[in-house]
Amino acid sequence: MKIGVPQEVKNHEYRVAITPVGVHELTAHGHQVHVQSGAGVGSAISDEDYAAAGATIVPDADAAWGVDGGIDMVLKVKEPVAEEYHRMREGVTLFTYLHLAADKPLTEELLRRQVTGIAYETVQLPSGALPLLYPMSEVAGCLAPQVGAYNLLKAQGGRGVLMGGVGGVANAKVVIIGAGVSGQNAANIALGMGADVTLLDTDLEKLRMSFWRYNNRVHGLASSKLAVQQQVMEADMVIGAVLIPGAAAPKLVSNELVAAMKPGSVLVDIAVDQGGCFEDTHATTHDDPTYQVHDSTFYCVANMPGAVPSTSTYALTNATLPFTVALADEGWVQACRDNRSLALGLNTHAGRLTNAPVGEAVGISAVDLDEVLAP
């Protein structure tokens, strides 16, 4: 199989879809990997590193996408943006984060162009775990308290509160909504920074796990509308970390509630890729990451892990590589028939939407997955 790896074009997106180790593994299986020149520079991976691992370096995005044919599968990190739409074509398998529930235009383009789109974020194990979302959720969770702490500085328009406080002065109160992978990692970092951390979730098992994980140093509360309201109004920082696989994130913090928060408070929405869990969330970039809502600062960068590519790129390839090899060795149809977890990643094929939660979010009817995979 011929596999293309284009350079990411999203604002300050320094990640790349594969490392030289991944290239070496694919070429050892007899596949050809075509990497766009400069694709790995942001992750400190040179063209020479890729070539030494067996990749063919191609000059531009058109060649990496196989606009004129010759590429069977495209590996990316982030969903295609408008300037890339014209490169998508029938016959190519696109393996990347898609986040279609928050992006109807992209959904329509994938359908119109007959692309087989397999989304990292909806590949799901029988346990319910999301193995290809997990590493980036870890990174985003770790970053959230850091960026939040920076924006709490008075010079950034924040409350001027130190996360850890000092003797005789209260620590910053950090409220995290969602005790999944990103929420747990956010709690770990916020706790390490000395903050007073409260974790909210409707899943009591996750809260019990956090009780033992943090030796009861993180306050775990069963989430409800009233609990969210009470905690958010007391918070210096709120981190939104709610995920429903494939679907749009629920809106849990209203504009009215933000208006009642402490002046200078900060809200970080990790769920922004799925539409966000704050009513006033809209995606921002690393160039212009924040905006004001009432007297609070919102940080809603849609590719947070892109800020630390030398961590993120390697973590992502570690997770995606076994699935990438399966797709390359067997072709997407057989790979999905053999692995139900991978099959759940299929979002579009031959002009049909194959993920029901995405269909509900964007208002497009979805077909049954088994119908698409039937022999």
PDB file of N, CA and C in Angstrom, residues 149-195:
ATOM      1  N   ALA A 149      -3.425  28.469  34.527  1.00  0.00           N
ATOM      2  CA  ALA A 149      -2.647  29.201  35.525  1.00  0.00           C
ATOM      3  C   ALA A 149      -2.041  30.460  34.925  1.00  0.00           C
ATOM      4  N   TYR A 150      -1.565  30.355  33.674  1.00  0.00           N
ATOM      5  CA  TYR A 150      -0.987  31.526  33.001  1.00  0.00           C
ATOM      6  C   TYR A 150      -2.032  32.619  32.836  1.00  0.00           C
ATOM      7  N   ASN A 151      -3.237  32.218  32.480  1.00  0.00           N
ATOM      8  CA  ASN A 151      -4.288  33.207  32.249  1.00  0.00           C
ATOM      9  C   ASN A 151      -4.936  33.709  33.534  1.00  0.00           C
ATOM     10  N   LEU A 152      -4.602  33.083  34.651  1.00  0.00           N
ATOM     11  CA  LEU A 152      -5.033  33.624  35.945  1.00  0.00           C
ATOM     12  C   LEU A 152      -4.161  34.792  36.392  1.00  0.00           C
ATOM     13  N   LEU A 153      -2.991  34.960  35.746  1.00  0.00           N
ATOM     14  CA  LEU A 153      -2.128  36.081  36.106  1.00  0.00           C
ATOM     15  C   LEU A 153      -2.845  37.406  35.843  1.00  0.00           C
ATOM     16  N   LYS A 154      -2.648  38.358  36.721  1.00  0.00           N
ATOM     17  CA  LYS A 154      -3.311  39.652  36.582  1.00  0.00           C
ATOM     18  C   LYS A 154      -2.945  40.337  35.272  1.00  0.00           C
ATOM     19  N   ALA A 155      -1.686  40.173  34.852  1.00  0.00           N
ATOM     20  CA  ALA A 155      -1.231  40.795  33.611  1.00  0.00           C
ATOM     21  C   ALA A 155      -1.945  40.223  32.390  1.00  0.00           C
ATOM     22  N   GLN A 156      -2.542  39.023  32.535  1.00  0.00           N
ATOM     23  CA  GLN A 156      -3.297  38.407  31.439  1.00  0.00           C
ATOM     24  C   GLN A 156      -4.795  38.652  31.573  1.00  0.00           C
ATOM     25  N   GLY A 157      -5.161  39.462  32.555  1.00  0.00           N
ATOM     26  CA  GLY A 157      -6.583  39.758  32.767  1.00  0.00           C
ATOM     27  C   GLY A 157      -7.245  38.851  33.768  1.00  0.00           C
ATOM     28  N   GLY A 158      -6.447  37.989  34.424  1.00  0.00           N
ATOM     29  CA  GLY A 158      -7.006  37.046  35.376  1.00  0.00           C
ATOM     30  C   GLY A 158      -7.155  37.621  36.772  1.00  0.00           C
ATOM     31  N   ARG A 159      -7.531  36.741  37.705  1.00  0.00           N
ATOM     32  CA  ARG A 159      -7.798  37.168  39.075  1.00  0.00           C
ATOM     33  C   ARG A 159      -6.519  37.514  39.830  1.00  0.00           C
ATOM     34  N   GLY A 160      -5.379  37.095  39.325  1.00  0.00           N
ATOM     35  CA  GLY A 160      -4.136  37.332  40.038  1.00  0.00           C
ATOM     36  C   GLY A 160      -3.961  36.371  41.192  1.00  0.00           C
ATOM     37  N   VAL A 161      -4.359  35.120  40.944  1.00  0.00           N
ATOM     38  CA  VAL A 161      -4.315  34.087  41.983  1.00  0.00           C
ATOM     39  C   VAL A 161      -3.227  33.077  41.650  1.00  0.00           C
ATOM     40  N   LEU A 162      -2.402  32.743  42.644  1.00  0.00           N
ATOM     41  CA  LEU A 162      -1.382  31.717  42.486  1.00  0.00           C
ATOM     42  C   LEU A 162      -2.012  30.347  42.741  1.00  0.00           C
ATOM     43  N   MET A 163      -1.721  29.387  41.878  1.00  0.00           N
ATOM     44  CA  MET A 163      -2.359  28.073  42.002  1.00  0.00           C
ATOM     45  C   MET A 163      -2.117  27.459  43.380  1.00  0.00           C
ATOM     46  N   GLY A 164      -0.870  27.511  43.848  1.00  0.00           N
ATOM     47  CA  GLY A 164      -0.551  26.865  45.115  1.00  0.00           C
ATOM     48  C   GLY A 164      -0.713  27.732  46.343  1.00  0.00           C
ATOM     49  N   GLY A 165      -0.952  29.019  46.131  1.00  0.00           N
ATOM     50  CA  GLY A 165      -1.026  29.909  47.274  1.00  0.00           C
ATOM     51  C   GLY A 165       0.293  29.952  48.034  1.00  0.00           C
ATOM     52  N   VAL A 166       0.275  30.593  49.178  1.00  0.00           N
ATOM     53  CA  VAL A 166       1.423  30.599  50.099  1.00  0.00           C
ATOM     54  C   VAL A 166       0.863  30.473  51.500  1.00  0.00           C
ATOM     55  N   GLY A 167       1.744  30.341  52.484  1.00  0.00           N
ATOM     56  CA  GLY A 167       1.286  30.163  53.851  1.00  0.00           C
ATOM     57  C   GLY A 167       0.306  31.245  54.281  1.00  0.00           C
ATOM     58  N   GLY A 168      -0.838  30.846  54.772  1.00  0.00           N
ATOM     59  CA  GLY A 168      -1.843  31.786  55.266  1.00  0.00           C
ATOM     60  C   GLY A 168      -2.773  32.324  54.206  1.00  0.00           C
ATOM     61  N   VAL A 169      -2.579  31.920  52.928  1.00  0.00           N
ATOM     62  CA  VAL A 169      -3.431  32.396  51.829  1.00  0.00           C
ATOM     63  C   VAL A 169      -4.019  31.186  51.110  1.00  0.00           C
ATOM     64  N   ALA A 170      -5.303  31.260  50.776  1.00  0.00           N
ATOM     65  CA  ALA A 170      -5.979  30.128  50.140  1.00  0.00           C
ATOM     66  C   ALA A 170      -5.384  29.805  48.770  1.00  0.00           C
ATOM     67  N   ASN A 171      -5.338  28.516  48.441  1.00  0.00           N
ATOM     68  CA  ASN A 171      -4.924  28.072  47.121  1.00  0.00           C
ATOM     69  C   ASN A 171      -6.022  28.400  46.099  1.00  0.00           C
ATOM     70  N   ALA A 172      -5.661  28.433  44.831  1.00  0.00           N
ATOM     71  CA  ALA A 172      -6.664  28.609  43.788  1.00  0.00           C
ATOM     72  C   ALA A 172      -7.600  27.402  43.790  1.00  0.00           C
ATOM     73  N   LYS A 173      -8.878  27.650  43.544  1.00  0.00           N
ATOM     74  CA  LYS A 173      -9.863  26.559  43.459  1.00  0.00           C
ATOM     75  C   LYS A 173     -10.062  26.192  41.996  1.00  0.00           C
ATOM     76  N   VAL A 174      -9.730  24.953  41.644  1.00  0.00           N
ATOM     77  CA  VAL A 174      -9.867  24.448  40.284  1.00  0.00           C
ATOM     78  C   VAL A 174     -10.979  23.407  40.251  1.00  0.00           C
ATOM     79  N   VAL A 175     -11.958  23.623  39.401  1.00  0.00           N
ATOM     80  CA  VAL A 175     -13.082  22.698  39.243  1.00  0.00           C
ATOM     81  C   VAL A 175     -12.969  22.042  37.875  1.00  0.00           C
ATOM     82  N   ILE A 176     -12.950  20.715  37.861  1.00  0.00           N
ATOM     83  CA  ILE A 176     -12.816  19.953  36.617  1.00  0.00           C
ATOM     84  C   ILE A 176     -14.104  19.172  36.393  1.00  0.00           C
ATOM     85  N   ILE A 177     -14.756  19.422  35.275  1.00  0.00           N
ATOM     86  CA  ILE A 177     -16.017  18.752  34.956  1.00  0.00           C
ATOM     87  C   ILE A 177     -15.704  17.604  34.004  1.00  0.00           C
ATOM     88  N   GLY A 178     -15.792  16.385  34.511  1.00  0.00           N
ATOM     89  CA  GLY A 178     -15.470  15.205  33.729  1.00  0.00           C
ATOM     90  C   GLY A 178     -14.241  14.519  34.293  1.00  0.00           C
ATOM     91  N   ALA A 179     -14.393  13.270  34.737  1.00  0.00           N
ATOM     92  CA  ALA A 179     -13.300  12.539  35.383  1.00  0.00           C
ATOM     93  C   ALA A 179     -12.756  11.434  34.487  1.00  0.00           C
ATOM     94  N   GLY A 180     -12.800  11.658  33.178  1.00  0.00           N
ATOM     95  CA  GLY A 180     -12.203  10.717  32.238  1.00  0.00           C
ATOM     96  C   GLY A 180     -10.705  10.925  32.138  1.00  0.00           C
ATOM     97  N   VAL A 181     -10.125  10.540  31.008  1.00  0.00           N
ATOM     98  CA  VAL A 181      -8.675  10.599  30.848  1.00  0.00           C
ATOM     99  C   VAL A 181      -8.157  12.026  30.981  1.00  0.00           C
ATOM    100  N   SER A 182      -8.746  12.957  30.235  1.00  0.00           N
ATOM    101  CA  SER A 182      -8.266  14.340  30.292  1.00  0.00           C
ATOM    102  C   SER A 182      -8.538  14.960  31.651  1.00  0.00           C
ATOM    103  N   GLY A 183      -9.683  14.675  32.236  1.00  0.00           N
ATOM    104  CA  GLY A 183     -10.007  15.230  33.545  1.00  0.00           C
ATOM    105  C   GLY A 183      -9.081  14.730  34.638  1.00  0.00           C
ATOM    106  N   GLN A 184      -8.771  13.428  34.609  1.00  0.00           N
ATOM    107  CA  GLN A 184      -7.869  12.861  35.609  1.00  0.00           C
ATOM    108  C   GLN A 184      -6.465  13.442  35.479  1.00  0.00           C
ATOM    109  N   ASN A 185      -6.000  13.623  34.237  1.00  0.00           N
ATOM    110  CA  ASN A 185      -4.677  14.210  34.045  1.00  0.00           C
ATOM    111  C   ASN A 185      -4.652  15.684  34.439  1.00  0.00           C
ATOM    112  N   ALA A 186      -5.745  16.386  34.164  1.00  0.00           N
ATOM    113  CA  ALA A 186      -5.835  17.781  34.597  1.00  0.00           C
ATOM    114  C   ALA A 186      -5.795  17.862  36.124  1.00  0.00           C
ATOM    115  N   ALA A 187      -6.508  16.950  36.785  1.00  0.00           N
ATOM    116  CA  ALA A 187      -6.514  16.933  38.249  1.00  0.00           C
ATOM    117  C   ALA A 187      -5.116  16.672  38.795  1.00  0.00           C
ATOM    118  N   ASN A 188      -4.389  15.754  38.161  1.00  0.00           N
ATOM    119  CA  ASN A 188      -3.045  15.404  38.614  1.00  0.00           C
ATOM    120  C   ASN A 188      -2.104  16.603  38.560  1.00  0.00           C
ATOM    121  N   ILE A 189      -2.145  17.340  37.433  1.00  0.00           N
ATOM    122  CA  ILE A 189      -1.260  18.491  37.280  1.00  0.00           C
ATOM    123  C   ILE A 189      -1.688  19.634  38.199  1.00  0.00           C
ATOM    124  N   ALA A 190      -2.993  19.908  38.270  1.00  0.00           N
ATOM    125  CA  ALA A 190      -3.485  20.988  39.136  1.00  0.00           C
ATOM    126  C   ALA A 190      -3.139  20.712  40.592  1.00  0.00           C
ATOM    127  N   LEU A 191      -3.263  19.443  40.989  1.00  0.00           N
ATOM    128  CA  LEU A 191      -2.908  19.065  42.351  1.00  0.00           C
ATOM    129  C   LEU A 191      -1.412  19.260  42.578  1.00  0.00           C
ATOM    130  N   GLY A 192      -0.617  18.883  41.583  1.00  0.00           N
ATOM    131  CA  GLY A 192       0.821  19.068  41.689  1.00  0.00           C
ATOM    132  C   GLY A 192       1.234  20.524  41.772  1.00  0.00           C
ATOM    133  N   MET A 193       0.405  21.418  41.203  1.00  0.00           N
ATOM    134  CA  MET A 193       0.683  22.853  41.260  1.00  0.00           C
ATOM    135  C   MET A 193       0.197  23.455  42.578  1.00  0.00           C
ATOM    136  N   GLY A 194      -0.426  22.623  43.417  1.00  0.00           N
ATOM    137  CA  GLY A 194      -0.837  23.076  44.738  1.00  0.00           C
ATOM    138  C   GLY A 194      -2.248  23.597  44.837  1.00  0.00           C
ATOM    139  N   ALA A 195      -3.051  23.425  43.763  1.00  0.00           N
ATOM    140  CA  ALA A 195      -4.412  23.957  43.774  1.00  0.00           C
ATOM    141  C   ALA A 195      -5.345  23.104  44.633  1.00  0.00           C
TER     142      ALA A 195
END
